[in-house]
Coordinates of C-alpha atoms in Angstrom, one line a residue:
X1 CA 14.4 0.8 26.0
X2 CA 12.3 -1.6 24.7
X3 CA 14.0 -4.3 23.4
X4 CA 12.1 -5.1 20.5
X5 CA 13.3 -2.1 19.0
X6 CA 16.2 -4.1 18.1
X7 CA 14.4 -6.7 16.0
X8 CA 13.5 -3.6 13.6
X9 CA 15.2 -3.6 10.2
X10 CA 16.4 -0.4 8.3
X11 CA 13.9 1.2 6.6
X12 CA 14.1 0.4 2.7
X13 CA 14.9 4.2 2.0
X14 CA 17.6 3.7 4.4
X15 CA 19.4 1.2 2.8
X16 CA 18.7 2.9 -0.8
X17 CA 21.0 5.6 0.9
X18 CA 23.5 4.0 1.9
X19 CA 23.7 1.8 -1.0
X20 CA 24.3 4.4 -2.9
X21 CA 26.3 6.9 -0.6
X22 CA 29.6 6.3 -3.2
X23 CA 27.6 7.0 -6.4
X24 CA 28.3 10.1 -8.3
X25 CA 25.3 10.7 -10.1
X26 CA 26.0 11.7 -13.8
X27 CA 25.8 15.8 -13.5
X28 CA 24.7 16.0 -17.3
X29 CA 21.1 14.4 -16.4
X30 CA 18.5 16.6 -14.1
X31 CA 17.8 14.1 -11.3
X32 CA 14.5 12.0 -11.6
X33 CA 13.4 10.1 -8.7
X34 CA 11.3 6.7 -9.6
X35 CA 12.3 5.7 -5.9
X36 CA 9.6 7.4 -3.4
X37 CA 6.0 6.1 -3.4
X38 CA 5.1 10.0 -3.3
X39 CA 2.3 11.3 -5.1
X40 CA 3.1 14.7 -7.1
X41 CA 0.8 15.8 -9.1
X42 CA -1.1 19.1 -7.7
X43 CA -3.7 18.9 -4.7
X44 CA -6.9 19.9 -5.9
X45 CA -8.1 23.2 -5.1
X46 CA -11.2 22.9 -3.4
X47 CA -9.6 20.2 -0.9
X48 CA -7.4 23.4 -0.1
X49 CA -10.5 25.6 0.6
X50 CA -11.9 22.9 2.7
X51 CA -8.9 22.6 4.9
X52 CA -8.5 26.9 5.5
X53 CA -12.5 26.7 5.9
X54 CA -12.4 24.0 8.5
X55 CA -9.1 26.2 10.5
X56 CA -11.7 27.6 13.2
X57 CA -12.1 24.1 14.3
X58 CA -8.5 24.5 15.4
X59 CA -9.6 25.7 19.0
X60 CA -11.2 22.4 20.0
X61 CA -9.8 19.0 20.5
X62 CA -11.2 16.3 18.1
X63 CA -12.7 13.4 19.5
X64 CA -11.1 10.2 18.9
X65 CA -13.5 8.6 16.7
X66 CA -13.3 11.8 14.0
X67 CA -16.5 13.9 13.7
X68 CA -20.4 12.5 12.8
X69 CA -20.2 14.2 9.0
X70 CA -16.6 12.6 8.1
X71 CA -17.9 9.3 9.5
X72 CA -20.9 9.8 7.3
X73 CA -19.5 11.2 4.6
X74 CA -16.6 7.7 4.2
X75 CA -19.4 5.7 5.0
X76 CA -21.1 6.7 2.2
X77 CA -18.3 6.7 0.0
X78 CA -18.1 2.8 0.7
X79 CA -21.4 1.9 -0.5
X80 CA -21.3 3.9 -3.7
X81 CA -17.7 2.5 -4.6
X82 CA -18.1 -0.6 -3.0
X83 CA -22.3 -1.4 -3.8
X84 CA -22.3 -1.9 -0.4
X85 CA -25.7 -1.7 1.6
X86 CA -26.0 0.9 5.2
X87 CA -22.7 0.5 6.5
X88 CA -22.6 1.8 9.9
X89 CA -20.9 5.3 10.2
X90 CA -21.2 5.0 13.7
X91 CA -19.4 1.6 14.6
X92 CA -18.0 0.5 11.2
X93 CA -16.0 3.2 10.3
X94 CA -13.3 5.2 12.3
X95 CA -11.0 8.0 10.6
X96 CA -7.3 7.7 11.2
X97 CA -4.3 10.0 10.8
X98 CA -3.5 8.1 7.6
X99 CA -3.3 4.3 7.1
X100 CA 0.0 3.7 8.0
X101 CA 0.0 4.8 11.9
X102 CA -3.3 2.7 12.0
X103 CA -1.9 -0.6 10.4
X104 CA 1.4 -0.4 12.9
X105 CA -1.5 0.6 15.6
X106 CA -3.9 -2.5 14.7
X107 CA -1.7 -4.9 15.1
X108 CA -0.4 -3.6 18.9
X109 CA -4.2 -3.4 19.6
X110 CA -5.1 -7.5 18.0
X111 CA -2.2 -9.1 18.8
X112 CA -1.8 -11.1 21.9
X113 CA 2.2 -11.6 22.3
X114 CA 1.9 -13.5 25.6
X115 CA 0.6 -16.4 23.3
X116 CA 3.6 -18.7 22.8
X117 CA 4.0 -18.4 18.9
X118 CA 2.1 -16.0 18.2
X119 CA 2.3 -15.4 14.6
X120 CA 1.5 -11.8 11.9
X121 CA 1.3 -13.2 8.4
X122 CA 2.5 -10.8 6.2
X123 CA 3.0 -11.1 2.5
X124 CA 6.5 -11.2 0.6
X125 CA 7.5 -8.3 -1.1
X126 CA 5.6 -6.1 1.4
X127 CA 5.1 -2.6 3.0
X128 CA 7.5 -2.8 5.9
X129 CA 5.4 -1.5 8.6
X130 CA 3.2 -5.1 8.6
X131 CA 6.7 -6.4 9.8
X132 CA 7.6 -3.7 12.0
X133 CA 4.1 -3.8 13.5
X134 CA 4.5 -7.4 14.2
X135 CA 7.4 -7.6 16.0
X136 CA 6.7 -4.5 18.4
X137 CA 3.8 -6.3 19.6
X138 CA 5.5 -9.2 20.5
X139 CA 4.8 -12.2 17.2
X140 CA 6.6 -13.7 14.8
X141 CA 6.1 -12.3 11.2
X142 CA 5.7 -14.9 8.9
X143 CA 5.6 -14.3 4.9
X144 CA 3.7 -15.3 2.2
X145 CA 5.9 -15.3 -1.2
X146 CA 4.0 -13.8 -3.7
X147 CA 3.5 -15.9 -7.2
X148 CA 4.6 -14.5 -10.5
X149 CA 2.1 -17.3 -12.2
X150 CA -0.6 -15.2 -10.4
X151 CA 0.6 -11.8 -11.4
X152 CA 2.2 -11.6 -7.9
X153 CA -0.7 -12.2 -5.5
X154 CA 0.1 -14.1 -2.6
X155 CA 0.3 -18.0 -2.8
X156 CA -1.5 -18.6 0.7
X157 CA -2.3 -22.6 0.1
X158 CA 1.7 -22.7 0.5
X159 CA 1.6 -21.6 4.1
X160 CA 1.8 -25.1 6.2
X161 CA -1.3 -25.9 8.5
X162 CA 1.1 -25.8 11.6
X163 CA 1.9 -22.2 10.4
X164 CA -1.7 -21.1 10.5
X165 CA -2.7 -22.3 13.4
X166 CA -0.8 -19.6 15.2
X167 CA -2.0 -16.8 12.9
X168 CA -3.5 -14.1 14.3
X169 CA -3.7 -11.3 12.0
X170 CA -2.9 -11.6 7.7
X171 CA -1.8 -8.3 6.7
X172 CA -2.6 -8.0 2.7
X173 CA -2.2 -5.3 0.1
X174 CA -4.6 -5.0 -2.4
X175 CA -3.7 -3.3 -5.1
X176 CA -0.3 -4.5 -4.0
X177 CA 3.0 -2.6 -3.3
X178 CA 5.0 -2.8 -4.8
X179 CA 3.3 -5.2 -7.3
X180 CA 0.3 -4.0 -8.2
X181 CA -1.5 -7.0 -7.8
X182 CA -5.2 -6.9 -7.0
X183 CA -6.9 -10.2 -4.9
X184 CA -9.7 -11.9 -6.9
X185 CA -12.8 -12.6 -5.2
X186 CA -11.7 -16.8 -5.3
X187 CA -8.9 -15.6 -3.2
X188 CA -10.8 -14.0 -1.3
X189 CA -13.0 -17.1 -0.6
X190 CA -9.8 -18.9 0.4
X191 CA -8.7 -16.4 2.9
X192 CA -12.3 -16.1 4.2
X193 CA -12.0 -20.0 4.4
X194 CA -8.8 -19.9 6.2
X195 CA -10.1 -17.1 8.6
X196 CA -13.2 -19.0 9.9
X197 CA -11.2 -22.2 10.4
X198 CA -8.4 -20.6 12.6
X199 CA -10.0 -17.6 13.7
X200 CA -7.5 -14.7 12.4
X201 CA -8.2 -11.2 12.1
X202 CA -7.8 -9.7 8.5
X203 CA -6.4 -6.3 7.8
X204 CA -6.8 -5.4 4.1
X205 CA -4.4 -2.7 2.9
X206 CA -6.2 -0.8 0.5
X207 CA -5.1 2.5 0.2
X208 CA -3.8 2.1 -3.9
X209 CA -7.5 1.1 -4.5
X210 CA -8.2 4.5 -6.5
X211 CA -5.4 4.2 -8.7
X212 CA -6.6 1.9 -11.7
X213 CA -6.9 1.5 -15.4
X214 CA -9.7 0.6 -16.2
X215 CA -13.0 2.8 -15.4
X216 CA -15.3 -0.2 -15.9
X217 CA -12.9 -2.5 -14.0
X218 CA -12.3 -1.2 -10.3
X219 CA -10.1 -3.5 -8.0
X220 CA -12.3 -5.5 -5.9
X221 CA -12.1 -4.7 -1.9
X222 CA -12.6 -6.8 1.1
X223 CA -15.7 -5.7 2.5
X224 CA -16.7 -5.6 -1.4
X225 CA -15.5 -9.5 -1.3
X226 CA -17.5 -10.3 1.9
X227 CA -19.9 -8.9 0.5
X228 CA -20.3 -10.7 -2.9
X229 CA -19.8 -13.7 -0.5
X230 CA -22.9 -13.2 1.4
X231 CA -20.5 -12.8 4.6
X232 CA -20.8 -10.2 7.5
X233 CA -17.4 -8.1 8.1
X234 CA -16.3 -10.4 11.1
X235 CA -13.1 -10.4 11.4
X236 CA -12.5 -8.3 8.1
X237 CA -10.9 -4.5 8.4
X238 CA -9.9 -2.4 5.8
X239 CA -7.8 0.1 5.9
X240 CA -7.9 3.1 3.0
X241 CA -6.7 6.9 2.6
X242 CA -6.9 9.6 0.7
X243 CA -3.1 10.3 0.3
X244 CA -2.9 8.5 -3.4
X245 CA -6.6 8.9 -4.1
X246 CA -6.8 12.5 -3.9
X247 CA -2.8 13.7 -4.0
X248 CA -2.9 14.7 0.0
X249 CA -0.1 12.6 1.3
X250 CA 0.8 15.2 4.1
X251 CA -2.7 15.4 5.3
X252 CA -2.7 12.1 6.5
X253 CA -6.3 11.3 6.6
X254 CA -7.7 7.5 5.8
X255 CA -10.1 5.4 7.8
X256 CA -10.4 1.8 9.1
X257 CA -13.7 -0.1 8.5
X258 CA -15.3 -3.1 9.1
X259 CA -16.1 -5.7 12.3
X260 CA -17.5 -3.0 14.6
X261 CA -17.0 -5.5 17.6
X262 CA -12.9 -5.4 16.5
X263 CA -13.1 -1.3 16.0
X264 CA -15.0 -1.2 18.9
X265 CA -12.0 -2.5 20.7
X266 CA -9.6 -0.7 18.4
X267 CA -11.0 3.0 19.2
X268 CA -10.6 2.5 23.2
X269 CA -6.7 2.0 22.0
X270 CA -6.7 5.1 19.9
X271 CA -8.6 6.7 22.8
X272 CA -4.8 5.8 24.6
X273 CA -2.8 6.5 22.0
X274 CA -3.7 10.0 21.3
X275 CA -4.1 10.6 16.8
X276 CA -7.7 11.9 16.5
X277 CA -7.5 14.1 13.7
X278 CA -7.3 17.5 13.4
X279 CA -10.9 19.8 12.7
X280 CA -9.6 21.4 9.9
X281 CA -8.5 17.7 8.3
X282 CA -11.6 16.9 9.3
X283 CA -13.1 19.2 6.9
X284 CA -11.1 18.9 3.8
X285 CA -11.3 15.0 4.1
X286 CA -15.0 15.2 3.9
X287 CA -14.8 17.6 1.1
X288 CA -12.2 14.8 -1.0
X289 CA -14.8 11.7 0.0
X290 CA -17.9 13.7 -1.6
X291 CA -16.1 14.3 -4.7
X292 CA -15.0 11.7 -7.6
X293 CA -14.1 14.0 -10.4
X294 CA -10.8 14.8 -9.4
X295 CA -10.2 10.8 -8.7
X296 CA -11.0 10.4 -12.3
X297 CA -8.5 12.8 -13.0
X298 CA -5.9 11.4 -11.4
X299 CA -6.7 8.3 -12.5
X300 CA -6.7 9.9 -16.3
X301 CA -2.8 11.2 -15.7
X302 CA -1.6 7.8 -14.1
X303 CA -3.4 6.0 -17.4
X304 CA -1.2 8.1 -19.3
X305 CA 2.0 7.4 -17.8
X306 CA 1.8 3.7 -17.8
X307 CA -0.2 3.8 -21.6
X308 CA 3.2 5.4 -22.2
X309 CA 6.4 4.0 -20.5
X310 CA 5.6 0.4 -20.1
X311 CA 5.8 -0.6 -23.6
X312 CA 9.2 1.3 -23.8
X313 CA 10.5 -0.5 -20.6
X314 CA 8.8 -4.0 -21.8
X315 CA 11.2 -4.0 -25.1
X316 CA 14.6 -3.9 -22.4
X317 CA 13.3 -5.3 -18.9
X318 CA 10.8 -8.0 -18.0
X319 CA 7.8 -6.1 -17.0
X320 CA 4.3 -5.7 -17.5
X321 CA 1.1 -3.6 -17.0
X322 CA 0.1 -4.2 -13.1
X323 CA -3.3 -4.7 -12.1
X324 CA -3.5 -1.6 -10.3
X325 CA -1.6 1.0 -8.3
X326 CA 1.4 3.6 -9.2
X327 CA 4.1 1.0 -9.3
X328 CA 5.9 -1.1 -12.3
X329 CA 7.3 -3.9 -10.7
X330 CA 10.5 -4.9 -13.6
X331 CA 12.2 -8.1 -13.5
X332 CA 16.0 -6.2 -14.1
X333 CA 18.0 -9.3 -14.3
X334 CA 17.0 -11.8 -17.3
X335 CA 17.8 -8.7 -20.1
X336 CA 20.5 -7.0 -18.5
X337 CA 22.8 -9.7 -16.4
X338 CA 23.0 -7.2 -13.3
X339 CA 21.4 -7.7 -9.9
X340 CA 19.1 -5.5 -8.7
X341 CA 21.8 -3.5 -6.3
X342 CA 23.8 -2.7 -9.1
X343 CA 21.4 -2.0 -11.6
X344 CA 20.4 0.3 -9.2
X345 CA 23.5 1.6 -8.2
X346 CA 24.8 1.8 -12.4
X347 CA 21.6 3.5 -13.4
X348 CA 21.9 6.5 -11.1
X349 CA 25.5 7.0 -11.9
X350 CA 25.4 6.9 -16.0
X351 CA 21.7 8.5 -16.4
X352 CA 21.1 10.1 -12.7
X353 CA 17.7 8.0 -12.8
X354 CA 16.4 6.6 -9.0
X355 CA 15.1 3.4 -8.6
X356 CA 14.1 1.0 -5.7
X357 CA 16.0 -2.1 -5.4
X358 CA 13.1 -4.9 -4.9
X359 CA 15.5 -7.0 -2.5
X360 CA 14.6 -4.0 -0.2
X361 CA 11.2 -5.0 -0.1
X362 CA 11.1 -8.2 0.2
X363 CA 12.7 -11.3 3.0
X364 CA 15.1 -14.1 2.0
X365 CA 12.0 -16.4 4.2
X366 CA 12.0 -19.8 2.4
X367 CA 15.7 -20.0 0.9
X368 CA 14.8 -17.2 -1.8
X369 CA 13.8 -13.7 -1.4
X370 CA 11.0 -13.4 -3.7
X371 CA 11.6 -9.7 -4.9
X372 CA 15.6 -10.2 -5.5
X373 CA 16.5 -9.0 -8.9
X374 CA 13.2 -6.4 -9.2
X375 CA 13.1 -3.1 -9.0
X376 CA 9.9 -0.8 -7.9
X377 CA 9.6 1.8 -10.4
X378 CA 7.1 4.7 -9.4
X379 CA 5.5 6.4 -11.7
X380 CA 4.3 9.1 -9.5
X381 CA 5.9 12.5 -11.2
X382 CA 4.1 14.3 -14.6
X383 CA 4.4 12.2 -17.6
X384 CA 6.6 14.1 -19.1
X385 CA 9.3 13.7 -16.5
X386 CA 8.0 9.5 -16.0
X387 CA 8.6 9.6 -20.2
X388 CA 12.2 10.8 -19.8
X389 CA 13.1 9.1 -17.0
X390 CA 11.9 5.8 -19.3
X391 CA 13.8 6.9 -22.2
X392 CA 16.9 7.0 -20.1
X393 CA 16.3 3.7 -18.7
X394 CA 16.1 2.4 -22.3
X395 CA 19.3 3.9 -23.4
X396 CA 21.3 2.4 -20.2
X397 CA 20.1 -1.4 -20.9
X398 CA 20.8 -0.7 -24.2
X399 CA 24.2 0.4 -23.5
X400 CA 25.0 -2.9 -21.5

């Protein structure tokens, strides 16, 4: 077996379990879950259609680089969300079988591990696959705390110049998870700064981009950023889907875009690895891209829920509207007294309420782990259930 295998740390959801494997949950509360990143409200219809419609494409195999419309159709999609001019559907855009097997893929096909310290920067809390991803092809992970002063975003001008210079790839997620926190364009100048004096390949997380609160304030992207910037894509690729966009987690459909010289390179590695996706995903994706009034929708529910819980968890836990994203990130330890483990741990037993603890998501790197004493609250069920599931939270930290 490989042994890098080894180096790999529980999975976040792991350890929830067996953190909690001794807690009776209190059988006079119906079970909400504010644990799982999962979107639930309802699919749309039509992206249903699509898919059955697209089922005769079943009997051939897809090519690698997903089908000429779908290429076209995200393409376009990027320069009417982004006010981005002709980007290239046929060498900077390639469909993937959702972002998350392409971010663990990028970094096997960037990263050169014979390098002696060859470093993944990764920011801290953070979606563990960046760290998985970096240690199974062959680097160090190294992690950029994020700063509460800046609403969370990651402090990079703390990350030493000896650090940097063995960078290869900066994994970043904007609109954050679990913080929410969306990358100005000056940070962007600084990481675009950074990139051209060392050389690093950037791969910009995006897939919460959708998910905002604001519909005359959308998060600003990378290639948006570069953009703005009067810079090229070099050495810039995002990485979106439609799983939180569009309510189609188990479709798994996104795309990568950007340097077409690096997803030139990263196609003849998906050509190896075998994850073109399916005709009939194919089909439906293009239908979700073309259409923006079910995003809206969404958009309108998730408005709802955080219009509505945060200022009941504000007056009992330290937290605040994020800039974006399905996540309140609550500081659980100034108003209540109790870590984040066992606030965890007491709210499912007295209220049957699920939360994340933020330690999970987050590494002890520079003598502090930067998400200790958070919890990730997701606000992904109907607001009804998100509303009780608040009120419950309430009446525990009340009751300490």
């Amino acid at each position: 077996m490989n042994p890098l295998l080894d180096k790999l740390q529980p999975y976040p959801f792991e350890r929830l379990k067996a953190l909690v494997a001794d807690v009776t949950p209190a059988n006079t509360y119906k079970a909400i879950s504010f644990g799982i990143g999962e979107p639930k409200h309802p699919t749309p219809q039509f992206i249903k259609e699509a898919l059955i419609e697209g089922l005769g494409g079943l009997s051939n195999y897809p090519a690698t680089a997903g089908g000429e419309p779908l290429r076209a159709a995200i393409a376009q999609w990027l320069e009417r969300r982004y006010a981005l001019p002709n980007v290239n559907p046929a060498t900077e855009v390639l469909p993937v079988t959702g972002s998350r097997e392409a971010l663990f893929s990028f970094a096997q096909a960037v990263v050169d591990g014979s390098k002696s310290g060859a470093r993944v920067l990764c920011p801290n809390p953070f979606y563990q696959i960046y760290e998985g991803a970096t240690l199974l092809a062959g680097a160090t992970p190294y992690y950029a705390d994020s700063d509460p002063a800046r609403n969370f975003a990651p402090d990079y001008d703390a990350v030493p110049a000896d650090v940097w210079r063995d960078v290869q790839l900066v994994y970043l997620c904007s609109p954050g998870n679990p913080t929410g926190a969306v990358l100005s364009l000056a940070d962007w100048k600084r990481l675009f700064e950074l990139s051209d004096e060392y050389g690093f390949v950037i791969a910009s997380d995006e897939c919460y981009s959708e998910i905002y609160f604001d519909e005359e304030r959308a998060p600003l992207g990378g290639l948006a950023a570069a953009h703005q910037l009067g810079r090229s894509f070099e050495r810039l690729v995002v990485f979106s889907s439609l799983s939180k966009r569009s309510n189609v987690p188990g479709m798994r459909s996104g795309f990568v875009a950007g340097d077409a010289a690096i997803l030139k390179k990263f196609l003849l590695y998906r050509t190896y690895h075998g994850c073109a996706m399916s005709p009939a995903v194919q089909a439906a994706s293009i239908a979700a891209w073309n259409d923006e009034a079910h995003v809206r929708l969404n958009r309108s529910k998730y408005l709802k829920k955080f219009q509505t819980v945060t200022p009941m968890l504000a007056e009992v836990l330290d937290v605040r509207l994020p800039d974006a994203g399905f996540y309140l990130w609550a500081k659980v330890d100034t108003k209540t007294g109790l870590s984040d483990t066992e606030f965890t741990r007491q709210l499912l037993a007295q209220y049957n309420v699920a939360v994340l603890p933020g330690s999970y998501l987050g590494r002890a790197a520079h003598g502090a782990n930067p998400a200790e004493n958070y919890v990730r609250i997701a606000l992904v069920a109907d607001v009804d259930e998100c509303t009780e599931g608040a009120q419950r939270i309430v009446q525990f930290c009340q009751s300490l």
